Amino acid sequence: MLLWTQTNRHCKKPPSALSFLIYTLLFTTAFSNSVLAINSPAAFVSKKSPVNIMAAKTNNNTNDSSALRELKDTIKSQAAEIDRLKNELTKNGIVAVKKKVVVPSGGHAHGGAADNEDILDYKEKSSFAIAYERVPWLAVFLFSLSFTALIMNGFEHTLSKQIELAYFVPLMAGHGGNTGGQAVGTVLSALSAGIITRQDAWKVIGKEATSGLIMGVILGAMVGPISHYVMGISKHVATVVSVTFPLLSTIASFLGSSLPFVCVILGLDPAVIAAPAMTSFVDVTGLLCYFLIANQVFKAFGLEL
């Protein structure tokens, strides 16, 4: 209004409506800016006293100390929990070693758990004690191996006609033992670890026998041609070798996977019995199959025996 009065002194005309509106807008804008400046956070912060600033810093330091203290307590509690778990695992590991068996317990072993003490005391046993336990079984299997001599004697006429068959007798025996030994080791490891039980016997035996057949086919397809084209063996004998390998591998895998379960059912120690029993049976049955197949192959080739 003062501005309007001064203007009127110099100007005889009354102010127009447009000029009045402009002055009103300028006044309103100046008033709003002053109010915002007073209520702004910057102004509020600028009005803080040093006492308030120190109090805020003290509160922040207190909060940081509390958070750090809680973190330290959490770390200590976790470390204590880790130590407790380590102690429990150590104790459980000792108990597990004491309770470890060749075959899983829980009613599946049928007396197999009685041999656990012998296994745990193996380190303390003398050589004489070990030999005393194993000699009876080895004597039984040695007696069974004498059947191989009877088989060789029964097919002496065939060997005299086809002396090349004798070259592969050690090969057949060694391959049967190797194949059966793989099956025995696999099944014993799975039994001792509790991966399989007696209820899985037929499934495991079928799987191992099938794998033995596949391995025999592959190896027979390799050994037969090599023996004929590289070693100079006659075609009919090489054919006998190729045909015998699949059957021998299947028998060895079947016996190697089934004998551990038989020992478990009878309450015997499969670690002591399964492997030598498998070797003896495979040698006898493998040699018998070898000569029987040879007779049939020779007849197919038109050879007189």
Coordinates of C-alpha atoms in Angstrom, one line a residue:
M1 CA 0.0 0.0 0.0
L2 CA 2.9 2.3 0.7
L3 CA 4.2 1.7 -2.7
W4 CA 0.9 2.4 -4.2
T5 CA 0.7 5.7 -2.2
Q6 CA 4.1 6.8 -3.4
T7 CA 3.2 6.0 -6.9
N8 CA 0.0 8.0 -6.7
R9 CA 2.0 11.1 -5.5
H10 CA 3.9 11.1 -8.7
C11 CA 1.1 9.9 -10.9
K12 CA -2.3 11.6 -11.0
K13 CA -4.0 8.5 -12.4
P14 CA -5.3 5.7 -10.0
P15 CA -3.5 2.4 -10.3
S16 CA -5.0 -0.1 -12.7
A17 CA -6.4 -3.5 -11.8
L18 CA -3.4 -5.2 -13.5
S19 CA -0.9 -3.3 -11.5
F20 CA -2.7 -4.1 -8.3
L21 CA -2.7 -7.9 -9.2
I22 CA 1.0 -7.8 -9.9
Y23 CA 1.8 -6.2 -6.5
T24 CA -0.4 -8.7 -4.7
L25 CA 1.4 -11.7 -6.4
L26 CA 4.8 -10.2 -5.4
F27 CA 3.8 -9.8 -1.8
T28 CA 2.4 -13.4 -1.6
T29 CA 5.6 -14.9 -3.1
A30 CA 7.9 -13.1 -0.7
F31 CA 5.8 -14.2 2.3
S32 CA 5.8 -17.8 1.2
N33 CA 9.5 -18.0 0.7
S34 CA 10.1 -16.5 4.2
V35 CA 7.9 -19.1 5.8
L36 CA 9.6 -22.0 4.0
A37 CA 13.0 -20.7 4.9
I38 CA 12.0 -20.7 8.6
N39 CA 10.5 -24.2 8.6
S40 CA 13.1 -25.9 6.4
P41 CA 15.3 -28.7 7.8
A42 CA 18.4 -26.7 7.0
A43 CA 17.2 -23.8 9.2
F44 CA 16.3 -26.3 11.9
V45 CA 19.7 -27.9 11.7
S46 CA 21.4 -24.5 11.8
K47 CA 19.5 -23.7 15.0
K48 CA 20.7 -26.8 16.8
S49 CA 22.8 -26.1 19.8
P50 CA 26.2 -27.7 20.4
V51 CA 24.7 -29.6 23.3
N52 CA 22.1 -31.3 21.0
I53 CA 24.8 -32.2 18.5
M54 CA 27.0 -33.9 21.3
A55 CA 23.9 -35.7 22.6
A56 CA 23.2 -37.1 19.1
K57 CA 26.8 -38.3 18.7
T58 CA 26.6 -39.9 22.1
N59 CA 23.5 -41.8 21.2
N60 CA 25.1 -43.0 17.9
N61 CA 28.2 -44.2 19.8
T62 CA 26.0 -46.0 22.3
N63 CA 24.0 -47.7 19.5
D64 CA 27.3 -48.8 17.7
S65 CA 28.7 -50.2 21.0
S66 CA 25.5 -52.2 21.6
A67 CA 25.5 -53.6 18.0
L68 CA 29.2 -54.5 18.4
R69 CA 28.5 -56.2 21.7
E70 CA 25.7 -58.2 20.3
L71 CA 27.8 -59.3 17.3
K72 CA 30.6 -60.4 19.7
D73 CA 28.1 -62.4 21.8
T74 CA 26.7 -64.0 18.7
I75 CA 30.1 -65.1 17.5
K76 CA 31.0 -66.5 20.9
S77 CA 27.7 -68.5 21.0
Q78 CA 28.3 -69.9 17.5
A79 CA 31.9 -70.8 18.4
A80 CA 30.6 -72.7 21.5
E81 CA 28.0 -74.5 19.4
I82 CA 30.6 -75.5 16.8
D83 CA 32.8 -76.9 19.6
R84 CA 29.9 -78.8 21.0
L85 CA 29.1 -80.3 17.6
K86 CA 32.7 -81.3 17.1
N87 CA 32.8 -83.1 20.4
E88 CA 29.5 -84.9 19.5
L89 CA 30.9 -85.9 16.1
T90 CA 34.1 -87.2 17.7
K91 CA 32.2 -89.3 20.2
N92 CA 29.8 -90.6 17.6
G93 CA 32.7 -91.4 15.3
I94 CA 34.3 -93.5 18.1
V95 CA 31.0 -95.3 18.7
A96 CA 30.5 -95.9 15.0
V97 CA 34.0 -97.5 14.7
K98 CA 33.2 -99.7 17.7
K99 CA 29.9 -100.7 16.1
K100 CA 31.1 -101.0 12.5
V101 CA 30.3 -104.4 11.0
V102 CA 31.0 -106.2 7.8
V103 CA 27.3 -106.4 7.1
P104 CA 24.6 -104.0 8.5
S105 CA 22.8 -105.0 11.6
G106 CA 19.2 -104.6 12.4
G107 CA 18.1 -108.1 11.9
H108 CA 19.6 -108.5 8.5
A109 CA 22.9 -110.1 9.5
H110 CA 21.6 -113.1 11.4
G111 CA 24.8 -113.5 13.4
G112 CA 27.1 -111.5 11.3
A113 CA 27.5 -109.0 14.1
A114 CA 29.3 -111.6 16.1
D115 CA 32.3 -111.2 13.9
N116 CA 32.7 -107.5 14.7
E117 CA 35.0 -108.2 17.6
D118 CA 37.3 -110.2 15.4
I119 CA 37.5 -107.3 12.9
L120 CA 38.1 -104.7 15.6
D121 CA 40.7 -107.0 17.2
Y122 CA 42.5 -107.6 13.9
K123 CA 45.4 -105.3 14.9
E124 CA 45.9 -107.3 18.1
K125 CA 45.8 -110.7 16.5
S126 CA 48.9 -112.7 16.0
S127 CA 49.8 -114.3 12.7
F128 CA 49.2 -117.7 14.1
A129 CA 45.6 -116.7 15.1
I130 CA 44.9 -115.4 11.7
A131 CA 46.3 -118.5 10.0
Y132 CA 44.3 -120.7 12.3
E133 CA 41.1 -119.1 11.4
R134 CA 41.6 -119.2 7.7
V135 CA 43.3 -122.5 7.1
P136 CA 40.0 -124.6 7.4
W137 CA 38.3 -122.6 4.7
L138 CA 41.3 -122.6 2.4
A139 CA 41.5 -126.4 2.8
V140 CA 37.9 -126.8 1.8
F141 CA 38.4 -124.6 -1.3
L142 CA 41.6 -126.4 -2.1
F143 CA 39.7 -129.6 -2.1
S144 CA 37.1 -128.1 -4.5
L145 CA 39.9 -127.0 -6.8
S146 CA 40.9 -130.6 -7.3
F147 CA 37.8 -130.9 -9.5
T148 CA 39.7 -129.0 -12.1
A149 CA 42.1 -131.8 -12.4
L150 CA 39.2 -134.2 -12.9
I151 CA 37.7 -132.0 -15.6
M152 CA 41.1 -131.8 -17.4
N153 CA 41.3 -135.6 -17.2
G154 CA 37.8 -136.0 -18.5
F155 CA 38.6 -133.9 -21.6
E156 CA 42.0 -135.2 -22.2
H157 CA 41.0 -136.6 -25.5
T158 CA 39.8 -133.2 -26.7
L159 CA 43.1 -131.6 -25.5
S160 CA 45.1 -134.2 -27.3
K161 CA 43.3 -133.4 -30.6
Q162 CA 43.3 -129.6 -30.1
I163 CA 46.4 -128.7 -28.0
E164 CA 45.7 -125.0 -28.6
L165 CA 42.9 -125.2 -26.1
A166 CA 45.4 -125.7 -23.3
Y167 CA 46.9 -122.2 -24.1
F168 CA 43.8 -120.5 -22.8
V169 CA 43.1 -122.5 -19.7
P170 CA 45.1 -120.1 -17.4
L171 CA 43.6 -117.1 -19.2
M172 CA 40.1 -118.4 -18.5
A173 CA 40.9 -119.1 -14.8
G174 CA 42.5 -115.7 -14.4
H175 CA 39.7 -113.8 -16.1
G176 CA 37.0 -115.6 -14.1
G177 CA 38.8 -114.7 -10.8
N178 CA 39.3 -111.1 -11.8
T179 CA 35.6 -110.6 -12.8
G180 CA 34.3 -112.4 -9.7
G181 CA 36.7 -110.5 -7.5
Q182 CA 35.4 -107.2 -8.7
A183 CA 31.8 -108.2 -7.9
V184 CA 32.8 -109.5 -4.4
G185 CA 34.6 -106.3 -3.5
T186 CA 31.8 -104.1 -4.7
V187 CA 29.1 -106.0 -2.8
L188 CA 31.1 -106.3 0.4
S189 CA 31.8 -102.5 0.3
A190 CA 28.1 -101.7 -0.2
L191 CA 27.1 -104.1 2.6
S192 CA 29.7 -102.7 5.1
A193 CA 28.6 -99.2 4.3
G194 CA 24.9 -100.1 4.7
I195 CA 24.0 -99.0 1.2
I196 CA 22.4 -102.4 0.5
T197 CA 20.9 -105.0 2.7
R198 CA 19.8 -108.6 2.4
Q199 CA 16.5 -107.5 0.9
D200 CA 18.4 -106.1 -2.1
A201 CA 20.1 -109.4 -2.9
W202 CA 18.3 -110.3 -6.1
K203 CA 18.4 -106.8 -7.5
V204 CA 22.2 -106.6 -6.9
I205 CA 22.8 -110.2 -8.2
G206 CA 20.8 -109.4 -11.4
K207 CA 22.7 -106.1 -11.9
E208 CA 26.1 -107.7 -11.5
A209 CA 25.3 -110.7 -13.7
T210 CA 24.1 -108.4 -16.5
S211 CA 27.2 -106.3 -16.2
G212 CA 29.3 -109.5 -16.4
L213 CA 27.5 -110.5 -19.6
I214 CA 28.2 -107.2 -21.2
M215 CA 31.9 -107.2 -20.2
G216 CA 32.2 -110.8 -21.4
V217 CA 30.8 -109.9 -24.8
I218 CA 33.1 -106.9 -25.2
L219 CA 36.2 -108.8 -24.1
G220 CA 35.3 -111.9 -26.1
A221 CA 35.0 -109.8 -29.2
M222 CA 38.5 -108.5 -28.6
V223 CA 40.4 -111.6 -27.5
G224 CA 39.1 -113.9 -30.2
P225 CA 40.2 -111.9 -33.3
I226 CA 43.5 -111.0 -31.6
S227 CA 44.3 -114.6 -30.8
H228 CA 43.5 -115.6 -34.4
Y229 CA 45.1 -112.8 -36.4
V230 CA 47.9 -111.8 -34.1
M231 CA 48.8 -115.0 -32.3
G232 CA 48.1 -117.4 -35.2
I233 CA 45.5 -119.5 -33.2
S234 CA 43.2 -121.5 -35.4
K235 CA 39.8 -120.1 -36.2
H236 CA 37.8 -122.7 -34.3
V237 CA 39.8 -122.3 -31.1
A238 CA 39.5 -118.5 -31.3
T239 CA 35.8 -118.9 -31.7
V240 CA 35.7 -121.1 -28.6
V241 CA 37.5 -118.4 -26.6
S242 CA 35.2 -115.6 -27.9
V243 CA 32.0 -117.6 -27.0
T244 CA 33.3 -118.7 -23.6
F245 CA 34.1 -115.2 -22.4
P246 CA 30.5 -114.0 -22.0
L247 CA 29.4 -117.1 -20.2
L248 CA 32.4 -117.2 -17.9
S249 CA 32.0 -113.5 -17.0
T250 CA 28.3 -113.9 -16.3
I251 CA 29.0 -116.9 -14.0
A252 CA 31.8 -115.1 -12.2
S253 CA 29.8 -112.0 -11.6
F254 CA 26.8 -114.0 -10.4
L255 CA 28.8 -116.0 -7.9
G256 CA 30.8 -113.0 -6.8
S257 CA 27.7 -111.0 -6.0
S258 CA 25.6 -113.9 -4.5
L259 CA 28.2 -115.5 -2.2
P260 CA 28.4 -112.5 0.2
F261 CA 24.7 -112.6 0.7
V262 CA 24.8 -116.4 1.3
C263 CA 27.5 -115.8 3.9
V264 CA 25.3 -113.2 5.6
I265 CA 22.3 -115.5 5.6
L266 CA 24.4 -118.3 7.1
G267 CA 26.0 -116.0 9.7
L268 CA 29.5 -116.4 8.3
D269 CA 32.1 -113.8 7.7
P270 CA 31.9 -112.9 4.0
A271 CA 35.3 -111.1 4.1
V272 CA 37.0 -114.4 4.8
I273 CA 34.9 -116.8 2.8
A274 CA 33.3 -115.0 -0.2
A275 CA 36.4 -114.3 -2.3
P276 CA 38.1 -117.8 -2.1
A277 CA 34.8 -119.6 -2.5
M278 CA 34.1 -117.5 -5.6
T279 CA 37.5 -118.3 -7.1
S280 CA 37.2 -122.0 -6.5
F281 CA 33.7 -122.2 -8.0
V282 CA 34.5 -120.0 -10.9
D283 CA 37.6 -122.1 -11.8
V284 CA 35.6 -125.3 -11.8
T285 CA 32.5 -124.1 -13.6
G286 CA 34.5 -121.9 -16.0
L287 CA 36.7 -124.8 -17.1
L288 CA 33.8 -127.1 -17.5
C289 CA 32.0 -124.6 -19.7
Y290 CA 35.1 -124.0 -21.7
F291 CA 35.5 -127.6 -22.7
L292 CA 31.8 -128.2 -23.3
I293 CA 31.6 -125.1 -25.6
A294 CA 34.8 -126.4 -27.4
N295 CA 33.1 -129.7 -28.2
Q296 CA 30.1 -128.0 -29.7
V297 CA 32.1 -125.5 -31.7
F298 CA 34.4 -128.2 -33.1
K299 CA 31.4 -130.2 -34.2
A300 CA 30.0 -127.0 -35.9
F301 CA 33.3 -126.7 -37.8
G302 CA 33.1 -130.4 -38.8
L303 CA 36.2 -131.4 -36.7
E304 CA 36.5 -135.0 -35.3
L305 CA 37.2 -135.3 -31.7

